[in-house]
Short mmCIF file of C-alpha atoms in Angstrom, two decimals:
data_model
loop_
_atom_site.label_atom_id
_atom_site.label_comp_id
_atom_site.label_asym_id
_atom_site.label_seq_id
_atom_site.Cartn_x
_atom_site.Cartn_y
_atom_site.Cartn_z
CA MET A 118 -27.07 -38.36 -46.28
CA ASP A 119 -26.09 -36.73 -43.89
CA LEU A 120 -28.86 -34.44 -42.58
CA GLY A 121 -27.10 -33.29 -39.42
CA ALA A 122 -25.69 -36.21 -37.44
CA ASN A 123 -22.06 -35.50 -38.42
CA VAL A 124 -21.22 -31.83 -38.89
CA TYR A 125 -17.61 -32.50 -39.89
CA VAL A 126 -16.89 -35.42 -42.22
CA SER A 127 -13.94 -36.75 -44.22
CA ALA A 128 -13.81 -38.15 -47.73
CA GLU A 129 -13.76 -41.62 -46.21
CA ASN A 130 -16.94 -40.83 -44.26
CA LEU A 131 -18.73 -39.80 -47.46
CA MET A 132 -17.60 -43.05 -49.08
CA GLN A 133 -19.09 -44.90 -46.09
CA PHE A 134 -22.33 -42.91 -46.45
CA ALA A 135 -22.50 -43.96 -50.10
CA LEU A 136 -22.09 -47.64 -49.21
CA MET A 137 -24.60 -47.47 -46.38
CA GLY A 138 -27.11 -45.58 -48.52
CA TYR A 139 -26.71 -48.08 -51.34
CA ALA A 140 -27.27 -51.01 -48.96
CA TYR A 141 -30.35 -49.29 -47.49
CA PHE A 142 -31.84 -48.41 -50.89
CA SER A 143 -31.29 -51.98 -52.13
CA ILE A 144 -33.58 -53.13 -49.31
CA ILE A 145 -36.43 -50.64 -49.74
CA ASP A 146 -36.40 -50.85 -53.56
CA PRO A 147 -34.60 -54.08 -54.58
CA LYS A 148 -35.75 -53.95 -58.22
CA ARG A 149 -33.82 -50.77 -59.01
CA LYS A 150 -30.15 -49.81 -58.92
CA PRO A 151 -29.90 -46.43 -57.18
CA LYS A 152 -28.01 -43.48 -58.63
CA ILE A 153 -25.65 -41.62 -56.30
CA GLY A 154 -24.79 -37.92 -56.31
CA LEU A 155 -22.46 -35.76 -54.19
CA ILE A 156 -23.71 -32.26 -53.26
CA ASN A 157 -21.37 -29.49 -54.40
CA ILE A 158 -21.41 -25.89 -55.64
CA GLY A 159 -20.81 -27.07 -59.20
CA THR A 160 -20.59 -30.21 -61.29
CA GLU A 161 -17.02 -29.67 -62.48
CA ASN A 162 -14.42 -31.98 -60.91
CA ASN A 163 -12.22 -29.08 -59.79
CA LYS A 164 -14.96 -27.28 -57.85
CA GLY A 165 -15.70 -27.46 -54.15
CA LEU A 166 -13.75 -28.19 -50.99
CA GLU A 167 -10.83 -30.62 -50.99
CA PHE A 168 -12.61 -33.35 -49.02
CA LEU A 169 -15.43 -33.34 -51.59
CA GLN A 170 -12.97 -33.81 -54.45
CA GLU A 171 -11.26 -36.62 -52.53
CA ALA A 172 -14.64 -38.28 -51.89
CA HIS A 173 -15.47 -37.95 -55.59
CA ASP A 174 -12.28 -39.82 -56.49
CA LEU A 175 -12.89 -42.51 -53.85
CA ILE A 176 -16.42 -43.27 -55.02
CA SER A 177 -15.43 -43.05 -58.70
CA ASN A 178 -12.89 -45.84 -58.14
CA SER A 179 -15.05 -48.03 -55.90
CA ILE A 180 -17.58 -50.80 -56.51
CA LEU A 181 -20.20 -48.02 -56.75
CA LYS A 182 -18.56 -46.28 -59.72
CA ASN A 183 -21.15 -47.45 -62.27
CA ASP A 184 -23.97 -45.91 -60.22
CA PHE A 185 -22.16 -42.69 -59.25
CA LEU A 186 -23.24 -39.61 -61.23
CA GLY A 187 -20.61 -37.33 -59.68
CA PHE A 188 -21.26 -33.87 -58.25
CA ILE A 189 -24.82 -32.57 -58.15
CA GLU A 190 -25.94 -29.00 -57.43
CA PRO A 191 -28.67 -28.32 -54.83
CA ASN A 192 -31.12 -27.07 -57.48
CA LYS A 193 -31.21 -30.62 -58.91
CA ILE A 194 -32.21 -32.34 -55.65
CA THR A 195 -35.94 -32.42 -56.42
CA GLN A 196 -35.59 -33.42 -60.08
CA GLY A 197 -35.15 -37.12 -59.36
CA GLU A 198 -31.77 -37.54 -61.04
CA CYS A 199 -30.30 -39.15 -57.91
CA ASP A 200 -31.72 -41.61 -55.43
CA ILE A 201 -28.92 -41.15 -52.89
CA ILE A 202 -27.51 -37.66 -52.29
CA LEU A 203 -24.40 -37.33 -50.15
CA SER A 204 -23.31 -34.35 -48.06
CA ASP A 205 -21.71 -33.46 -44.77
CA GLY A 206 -24.16 -33.00 -41.89
CA TYR A 207 -23.74 -29.21 -41.79
CA THR A 208 -24.67 -28.74 -45.45
CA GLY A 209 -27.38 -31.40 -45.32
CA ASN A 210 -29.08 -29.82 -42.32
CA ILE A 211 -29.13 -26.39 -43.97
CA ILE A 212 -30.68 -27.92 -47.10
CA LEU A 213 -33.27 -29.78 -45.00
CA LYS A 214 -34.34 -26.71 -43.01
CA THR A 215 -34.42 -24.54 -46.12
CA ALA A 216 -36.76 -27.09 -47.73
CA GLU A 217 -38.97 -27.09 -44.60
CA GLY A 218 -39.19 -23.29 -44.64
CA LEU A 219 -39.99 -23.27 -48.36
CA SER A 220 -42.74 -25.84 -47.80
CA ASP A 221 -44.30 -23.68 -45.07
CA PHE A 222 -44.05 -20.61 -47.31
CA ILE A 223 -45.80 -22.35 -50.24
CA THR A 224 -48.62 -23.90 -48.18
CA LEU A 225 -49.32 -20.68 -46.22
CA ASN A 226 -49.48 -18.56 -49.37
CA LEU A 227 -51.72 -21.06 -51.14
CA LYS A 228 -54.05 -21.10 -48.13
CA ASN A 229 -54.21 -17.28 -48.05
CA MET A 230 -54.89 -17.20 -51.78
CA PHE A 231 -57.77 -19.69 -51.63
CA ILE A 232 -59.56 -17.98 -48.71
CA LYS A 233 -59.24 -14.54 -50.30
CA SER A 234 -62.61 -14.54 -52.06
CA PHE A 235 -65.69 -16.67 -52.73
CA LYS A 236 -64.42 -17.32 -56.26
CA ASN A 237 -61.10 -18.61 -54.92
CA LYS A 238 -62.88 -20.81 -52.35
CA PHE A 239 -64.96 -22.30 -55.16
CA ALA A 240 -61.77 -22.92 -57.17
CA PHE A 241 -60.26 -24.71 -54.17
CA LYS A 242 -63.23 -27.11 -53.95
CA ILE A 243 -62.63 -28.03 -57.60
CA LEU A 244 -58.90 -28.60 -56.99
CA GLU A 245 -59.20 -29.98 -53.44
CA LYS A 246 -58.11 -33.58 -54.16
CA ASP A 247 -55.11 -32.49 -56.24
CA MET A 248 -54.15 -29.88 -53.66
CA LYS A 249 -54.12 -32.52 -50.89
CA VAL A 250 -51.83 -34.73 -52.96
CA PHE A 251 -49.52 -31.74 -53.58
CA LYS A 252 -49.56 -30.79 -49.88
CA ASN A 253 -48.57 -34.32 -48.86
CA GLN A 254 -45.66 -34.26 -51.32
CA ILE A 255 -44.10 -31.19 -49.71
CA ASP A 256 -45.34 -31.57 -46.12
CA PRO A 257 -42.34 -32.18 -43.77
CA ASP A 258 -44.66 -33.92 -41.28
CA GLU A 259 -45.18 -36.80 -43.73
CA TYR A 260 -41.44 -37.47 -43.83
CA ASN A 261 -40.58 -36.87 -40.19
CA GLY A 262 -38.01 -39.23 -38.72
CA ALA A 263 -34.42 -39.42 -39.95
CA THR A 264 -32.91 -42.89 -39.78
CA LEU A 265 -29.47 -43.25 -38.20
CA LEU A 266 -27.77 -45.92 -40.29
CA GLY A 267 -24.67 -47.80 -39.16
CA VAL A 268 -25.59 -48.18 -35.49
CA ASN A 269 -26.28 -51.47 -33.72
CA GLY A 270 -30.02 -51.04 -33.51
CA ILE A 271 -32.89 -49.02 -34.96
CA SER A 272 -32.64 -45.29 -34.24
CA VAL A 273 -35.02 -42.74 -35.78
CA LYS A 274 -34.50 -39.03 -34.98
CA SER A 275 -37.68 -36.96 -34.90
CA HIS A 276 -37.72 -33.21 -35.56
CA GLY A 277 -37.55 -31.07 -32.42
CA ARG A 278 -40.74 -29.17 -33.35
CA ALA A 279 -42.69 -32.18 -34.61
CA ASN A 280 -46.45 -32.13 -33.98
CA PRO A 281 -48.30 -35.31 -32.84
CA TYR A 282 -49.01 -36.42 -36.42
CA ALA A 283 -45.38 -35.93 -37.48
CA PHE A 284 -44.18 -37.84 -34.41
CA SER A 285 -46.56 -40.70 -35.27
CA CYS A 286 -44.98 -40.85 -38.76
CA ALA A 287 -41.55 -41.26 -37.14
CA LEU A 288 -42.89 -43.99 -34.85
CA ASN A 289 -44.45 -45.84 -37.80
CA LYS A 290 -41.13 -45.69 -39.62
CA CYS A 291 -39.32 -47.07 -36.58
CA TYR A 292 -41.88 -49.89 -36.23
CA ASP A 293 -41.51 -50.82 -39.92
CA PHE A 294 -37.72 -51.00 -39.63
CA ILE A 295 -37.88 -53.20 -36.53
CA SER A 296 -40.55 -55.54 -37.93
CA ASN A 297 -38.65 -55.89 -41.21
CA ASN A 298 -35.30 -56.45 -39.48
CA LEU A 299 -33.60 -53.59 -41.33
CA ASN A 300 -30.20 -53.87 -39.61
CA LYS A 301 -29.80 -57.57 -40.38
CA LYS A 302 -30.64 -56.95 -44.05
CA ILE A 303 -28.05 -54.17 -44.28
CA ILE A 304 -25.42 -56.43 -42.67
CA ASP A 305 -26.35 -59.25 -45.08
CA ASN A 306 -25.90 -56.87 -48.02
CA PHE A 307 -22.41 -55.95 -46.85
CA LYS A 308 -21.51 -59.60 -46.33
CA SER A 309 -22.66 -60.37 -49.88
CA TRP A 310 -20.47 -57.56 -51.28
CA TYR A 311 -17.51 -58.80 -49.24
CA VAL A 312 -17.90 -62.35 -50.56
CA GLN A 313 -18.09 -61.06 -54.13
CA MET A 314 -14.96 -58.95 -53.66
CA GLU A 315 -13.15 -61.91 -52.08
CA LEU A 316 -14.06 -64.11 -55.05
CA ILE A 317 -12.80 -61.49 -57.48
CA SER A 318 -9.60 -60.85 -55.51
CA ASN A 319 -8.84 -64.59 -55.41
CA PHE A 320 -8.85 -64.88 -59.23
CA THR A 321 -5.39 -65.48 -60.66
CA ARG A 322 -4.19 -64.72 -64.17
CA ASP A 323 -4.45 -68.42 -64.96
CA ASP A 324 -8.09 -68.45 -63.77
CA ILE A 325 -8.98 -65.55 -66.07
CA ALA A 326 -7.12 -67.13 -68.98
CA GLU A 327 -8.93 -70.43 -68.36
CA SER A 328 -12.30 -68.63 -68.43
CA LEU A 329 -11.42 -66.96 -71.74
CA HIS A 330 -10.28 -70.29 -73.15
CA ASN A 331 -13.57 -71.96 -72.18
CA GLU A 332 -15.71 -69.07 -73.37
CA PHE A 333 -14.12 -68.22 -76.71
CA GLY A 334 -12.15 -71.32 -77.66
CA LEU A 335 -8.80 -69.56 -77.91
CA THR A 336 -5.66 -71.49 -77.07
CA LYS A 337 -4.48 -71.21 -73.47
CA LYS A 338 -1.22 -69.61 -74.62
CA GLU A 339 -3.14 -66.89 -76.51
CA CYS A 340 -5.35 -66.29 -73.50
CA ILE A 341 -2.39 -65.96 -71.10
CA ILE A 342 -0.66 -63.47 -73.44
CA PHE A 343 -3.91 -61.48 -73.75
CA VAL A 344 -4.46 -61.39 -69.95
CA ASN A 345 -0.84 -60.33 -69.29
CA ASP A 346 -1.14 -57.53 -71.87
CA ILE A 347 -4.40 -56.24 -70.35
CA ILE A 348 -2.99 -56.30 -66.79
CA SER A 349 0.12 -54.45 -67.98
CA LEU A 350 -2.07 -51.76 -69.57
CA ILE A 351 -4.12 -51.42 -66.35
CA ILE A 352 -0.98 -51.06 -64.21
CA GLU A 353 0.47 -48.45 -66.58
CA GLY A 354 -2.81 -46.53 -66.46
CA LEU A 355 -2.84 -46.58 -62.66
CA LYS A 356 0.77 -45.42 -62.57
CA ASP A 357 -0.04 -42.54 -64.94
CA LYS A 358 -2.96 -41.49 -62.72
CA GLY A 359 -0.73 -41.66 -59.64
CA TYR A 360 -2.85 -44.34 -57.92
CA VAL A 361 0.06 -46.78 -57.62
CA LYS A 362 3.83 -46.46 -57.46
CA ILE A 363 6.15 -49.24 -58.56
CA HIS A 364 9.51 -49.27 -56.70
#
């Protein structure tokens, strides 16, 4: 995310992509917590354009921080380290079309190799089932149809040079999203997060102290002192990092 819909993006946009991607992934694979990565030219925090560094800081301090792996380089995309990979549309589209070209290059050269001689043709018949599985893994037609998330409806963008089979894959994807009410599920996920954040934000120091008292049996006075000390440490840490200013 993004593969070309938004050529220019801000740090806030990338944060929104992360939230939308997380909500989407939670629907298609609810048993697993997705890992998030941000495409960059290096993994060091000081590398890359300013908006990427700002996005890194935003996500690192959000509700997604425990599932955010930080910057990821393009050569790690296919290694399965991340489930959700964030980029601006310009970079994402270049990566997508490079992958398509590489897929065509691999399949064409394999085809030429296997038709080169009778011995190679015989080898292909032995490997035919495995070669079909491999072809499907890298065949862009199988994955045709990019989903536009965040719009009020189901929108799937097919590739401009899609063949009939590829276009049918995009149509099947669109049908699945409509029949499974994808948009409503994404909205429900966001509502659930909002409720959780509201519950957390409504906790007072006394509420936290009361919970500690009930859980560990400490006196209420000890719990209040402990909570006040922890909050003071957090505020000092935020001040040191420059996230808050006390006037």
